[in-house]
């Protein structure tokens, strides 16, 4: 059985998917981009601001499902350019305490709405 997670504190999906799904004790959070859920506008003023908005969106979804960054076991970071890695990595890391999750970071040819950063996570309380 799966449970759909939805919160108005993160952007609504821009396609046929959900913000997150809980299944078998795992939370699977769809890739988040820097859409401000308050006004539905992209935050692209800087890579720092963009990454912070992505992480805040992930945080809101985790909280809605009663999880936190401490429960995250796997992340995937997609970047428009690997030169953004140091800045994104520093901000990303500031959201975690204790043991970091497993992760891969991938540079891709394009991301939704031409953003620079998209991040997805998997979490569990196990």
PDB file of C-alpha atoms in Angstrom:
ATOM      1  CA  UNK A   1       0.000   0.000   0.000  1.00  0.00           C
ATOM      2  CA  UNK A   2       1.230   3.494  -0.729  1.00  0.00           C
ATOM      3  CA  UNK A   3       0.340   6.844   0.787  1.00  0.00           C
ATOM      4  CA  UNK A   4       0.443  10.034  -1.263  1.00  0.00           C
ATOM      5  CA  UNK A   5       2.060  13.022   0.468  1.00  0.00           C
ATOM      6  CA  UNK A   6       0.919  16.533  -0.475  1.00  0.00           C
ATOM      7  CA  UNK A   7       1.598  19.879   1.175  1.00  0.00           C
ATOM      8  CA  UNK A   8       0.846  23.457   0.146  1.00  0.00           C
ATOM      9  CA  UNK A   9       4.239  24.367   1.683  1.00  0.00           C
ATOM     10  CA  UNK A  10       6.054  22.948  -1.354  1.00  0.00           C
ATOM     11  CA  UNK A  11       5.350  23.471  -5.053  1.00  0.00           C
ATOM     12  CA  UNK A  12       2.526  21.539  -6.636  1.00  0.00           C
ATOM     13  CA  UNK A  13       3.687  18.978  -9.211  1.00  0.00           C
ATOM     14  CA  UNK A  14       4.119  20.345 -12.731  1.00  0.00           C
ATOM     15  CA  UNK A  15       3.328  16.982 -14.311  1.00  0.00           C
ATOM     16  CA  UNK A  16       1.660  13.618 -13.667  1.00  0.00           C
ATOM     17  CA  UNK A  17       3.413  12.788 -10.380  1.00  0.00           C
ATOM     18  CA  UNK A  18       3.081  13.432  -6.633  1.00  0.00           C
ATOM     19  CA  UNK A  19       5.320  15.415  -4.311  1.00  0.00           C
ATOM     20  CA  UNK A  20       6.089  12.206  -2.436  1.00  0.00           C
ATOM     21  CA  UNK A  21       4.944   8.648  -1.766  1.00  0.00           C
ATOM     22  CA  UNK A  22       5.334   6.549   1.383  1.00  0.00           C
ATOM     23  CA  UNK A  23       5.610   2.827   0.641  1.00  0.00           C
ATOM     24  CA  UNK A  24       6.934   0.001   2.818  1.00  0.00           C
ATOM     25  CA  UNK A  25       8.351   2.421   5.394  1.00  0.00           C
ATOM     26  CA  UNK A  26      10.230   4.501   2.814  1.00  0.00           C
ATOM     27  CA  UNK A  27       9.457   8.045   1.716  1.00  0.00           C
ATOM     28  CA  UNK A  28      10.248   8.748  -1.938  1.00  0.00           C
ATOM     29  CA  UNK A  29      10.329  12.485  -2.624  1.00  0.00           C
ATOM     30  CA  UNK A  30      10.096  13.632  -6.230  1.00  0.00           C
ATOM     31  CA  UNK A  31      12.801  15.915  -7.556  1.00  0.00           C
ATOM     32  CA  UNK A  32      12.305  19.450  -6.326  1.00  0.00           C
ATOM     33  CA  UNK A  33      13.266  22.622  -8.143  1.00  0.00           C
ATOM     34  CA  UNK A  34      13.347  26.198  -6.852  1.00  0.00           C
ATOM     35  CA  UNK A  35       9.687  27.111  -7.132  1.00  0.00           C
ATOM     36  CA  UNK A  36       8.497  29.266  -4.252  1.00  0.00           C
ATOM     37  CA  UNK A  37       5.201  27.660  -3.145  1.00  0.00           C
ATOM     38  CA  UNK A  38       3.883  30.997  -1.838  1.00  0.00           C
ATOM     39  CA  UNK A  39       3.785  32.669  -5.253  1.00  0.00           C
ATOM     40  CA  UNK A  40       4.555  29.760  -7.627  1.00  0.00           C
ATOM     41  CA  UNK A  41       7.546  31.663  -9.066  1.00  0.00           C
ATOM     42  CA  UNK A  42      11.051  30.384  -9.709  1.00  0.00           C
ATOM     43  CA  UNK A  43      13.823  31.553  -7.390  1.00  0.00           C
ATOM     44  CA  UNK A  44      16.756  32.071  -9.723  1.00  0.00           C
ATOM     45  CA  UNK A  45      18.388  35.196  -8.247  1.00  0.00           C
ATOM     46  CA  UNK A  46      21.526  33.174  -7.414  1.00  0.00           C
ATOM     47  CA  UNK A  47      22.573  29.533  -7.230  1.00  0.00           C
ATOM     48  CA  UNK A  48      22.677  29.948  -3.436  1.00  0.00           C
ATOM     49  CA  UNK A  49      19.067  31.163  -3.297  1.00  0.00           C
ATOM     50  CA  UNK A  50      17.989  28.518  -5.794  1.00  0.00           C
ATOM     51  CA  UNK A  51      19.569  25.695  -3.781  1.00  0.00           C
ATOM     52  CA  UNK A  52      18.119  27.001  -0.516  1.00  0.00           C
ATOM     53  CA  UNK A  53      14.623  27.050  -2.039  1.00  0.00           C
ATOM     54  CA  UNK A  54      15.061  23.481  -3.305  1.00  0.00           C
ATOM     55  CA  UNK A  55      16.165  22.330   0.156  1.00  0.00           C
ATOM     56  CA  UNK A  56      13.313  24.238   1.829  1.00  0.00           C
ATOM     57  CA  UNK A  57      10.842  22.541  -0.524  1.00  0.00           C
ATOM     58  CA  UNK A  58      12.302  19.144   0.386  1.00  0.00           C
ATOM     59  CA  UNK A  59      12.112  20.055   4.073  1.00  0.00           C
ATOM     60  CA  UNK A  60       8.416  20.948   3.777  1.00  0.00           C
ATOM     61  CA  UNK A  61       7.607  17.630   2.118  1.00  0.00           C
ATOM     62  CA  UNK A  62       9.644  15.669   4.653  1.00  0.00           C
ATOM     63  CA  UNK A  63       7.829  17.466   7.496  1.00  0.00           C
ATOM     64  CA  UNK A  64       4.404  16.791   5.976  1.00  0.00           C
ATOM     65  CA  UNK A  65       5.244  13.071   5.963  1.00  0.00           C
ATOM     66  CA  UNK A  66       6.636  13.321   9.533  1.00  0.00           C
ATOM     67  CA  UNK A  67      10.219  12.748   8.396  1.00  0.00           C
ATOM     68  CA  UNK A  68      13.285  14.980   8.609  1.00  0.00           C
ATOM     69  CA  UNK A  69      16.667  15.291   6.927  1.00  0.00           C
ATOM     70  CA  UNK A  70      17.991  12.946   9.635  1.00  0.00           C
ATOM     71  CA  UNK A  71      15.812  10.201   8.073  1.00  0.00           C
ATOM     72  CA  UNK A  72      17.174  10.716   4.545  1.00  0.00           C
ATOM     73  CA  UNK A  73      19.194   7.724   3.338  1.00  0.00           C
ATOM     74  CA  UNK A  74      19.705   8.624  -0.346  1.00  0.00           C
ATOM     75  CA  UNK A  75      19.745  11.788  -2.421  1.00  0.00           C
ATOM     76  CA  UNK A  76      20.221  12.557  -6.081  1.00  0.00           C
ATOM     77  CA  UNK A  77      21.380  15.996  -7.165  1.00  0.00           C
ATOM     78  CA  UNK A  78      21.005  17.094 -10.769  1.00  0.00           C
ATOM     79  CA  UNK A  79      22.989  20.165 -11.880  1.00  0.00           C
ATOM     80  CA  UNK A  80      22.899  22.116 -15.112  1.00  0.00           C
ATOM     81  CA  UNK A  81      26.688  22.505 -14.846  1.00  0.00           C
ATOM     82  CA  UNK A  82      29.187  20.692 -12.610  1.00  0.00           C
ATOM     83  CA  UNK A  83      30.901  24.030 -11.893  1.00  0.00           C
ATOM     84  CA  UNK A  84      27.952  24.727  -9.544  1.00  0.00           C
ATOM     85  CA  UNK A  85      28.898  21.745  -7.375  1.00  0.00           C
ATOM     86  CA  UNK A  86      30.913  23.573  -4.645  1.00  0.00           C
ATOM     87  CA  UNK A  87      28.151  26.093  -3.896  1.00  0.00           C
ATOM     88  CA  UNK A  88      25.313  23.563  -4.046  1.00  0.00           C
ATOM     89  CA  UNK A  89      27.299  21.064  -1.975  1.00  0.00           C
ATOM     90  CA  UNK A  90      27.937  23.588   0.814  1.00  0.00           C
ATOM     91  CA  UNK A  91      24.281  24.630   1.109  1.00  0.00           C
ATOM     92  CA  UNK A  92      23.017  21.056   0.760  1.00  0.00           C
ATOM     93  CA  UNK A  93      25.368  19.898   3.518  1.00  0.00           C
ATOM     94  CA  UNK A  94      24.132  22.573   5.920  1.00  0.00           C
ATOM     95  CA  UNK A  95      20.691  20.900   6.060  1.00  0.00           C
ATOM     96  CA  UNK A  96      22.091  17.679   7.522  1.00  0.00           C
ATOM     97  CA  UNK A  97      23.435  16.871  10.975  1.00  0.00           C
ATOM     98  CA  UNK A  98      25.130  13.647  11.922  1.00  0.00           C
ATOM     99  CA  UNK A  99      25.549  10.969   9.285  1.00  0.00           C
ATOM    100  CA  UNK A 100      25.134  12.121   5.699  1.00  0.00           C
ATOM    101  CA  UNK A 101      23.021  10.039   3.262  1.00  0.00           C
ATOM    102  CA  UNK A 102      24.332   8.203   0.223  1.00  0.00           C
ATOM    103  CA  UNK A 103      24.316  10.460  -2.817  1.00  0.00           C
ATOM    104  CA  UNK A 104      25.176  10.986  -6.431  1.00  0.00           C
ATOM    105  CA  UNK A 105      25.524  14.293  -8.243  1.00  0.00           C
ATOM    106  CA  UNK A 106      24.956  14.374 -11.974  1.00  0.00           C
ATOM    107  CA  UNK A 107      25.416  17.155 -14.527  1.00  0.00           C
ATOM    108  CA  UNK A 108      22.641  17.021 -17.122  1.00  0.00           C
ATOM    109  CA  UNK A 109      21.898  18.740 -20.421  1.00  0.00           C
ATOM    110  CA  UNK A 110      18.702  20.340 -19.145  1.00  0.00           C
ATOM    111  CA  UNK A 111      16.306  20.501 -16.215  1.00  0.00           C
ATOM    112  CA  UNK A 112      12.609  21.448 -15.926  1.00  0.00           C
ATOM    113  CA  UNK A 113      11.961  25.155 -16.440  1.00  0.00           C
ATOM    114  CA  UNK A 114      15.670  25.622 -17.227  1.00  0.00           C
ATOM    115  CA  UNK A 115      16.672  25.611 -13.544  1.00  0.00           C
ATOM    116  CA  UNK A 116      20.196  24.871 -12.363  1.00  0.00           C
ATOM    117  CA  UNK A 117      19.429  22.463  -9.501  1.00  0.00           C
ATOM    118  CA  UNK A 118      16.993  19.601  -8.897  1.00  0.00           C
ATOM    119  CA  UNK A 119      17.220  17.296  -5.884  1.00  0.00           C
ATOM    120  CA  UNK A 120      15.272  14.163  -4.923  1.00  0.00           C
ATOM    121  CA  UNK A 121      15.499  12.175  -1.686  1.00  0.00           C
ATOM    122  CA  UNK A 122      14.592   8.819  -0.184  1.00  0.00           C
ATOM    123  CA  UNK A 123      14.010   8.604   3.581  1.00  0.00           C
ATOM    124  CA  UNK A 124      13.135   5.927   6.103  1.00  0.00           C
ATOM    125  CA  UNK A 125      12.681   5.666   9.858  1.00  0.00           C
ATOM    126  CA  UNK A 126      14.029   2.099   9.880  1.00  0.00           C
TER     127      UNK A 126
END
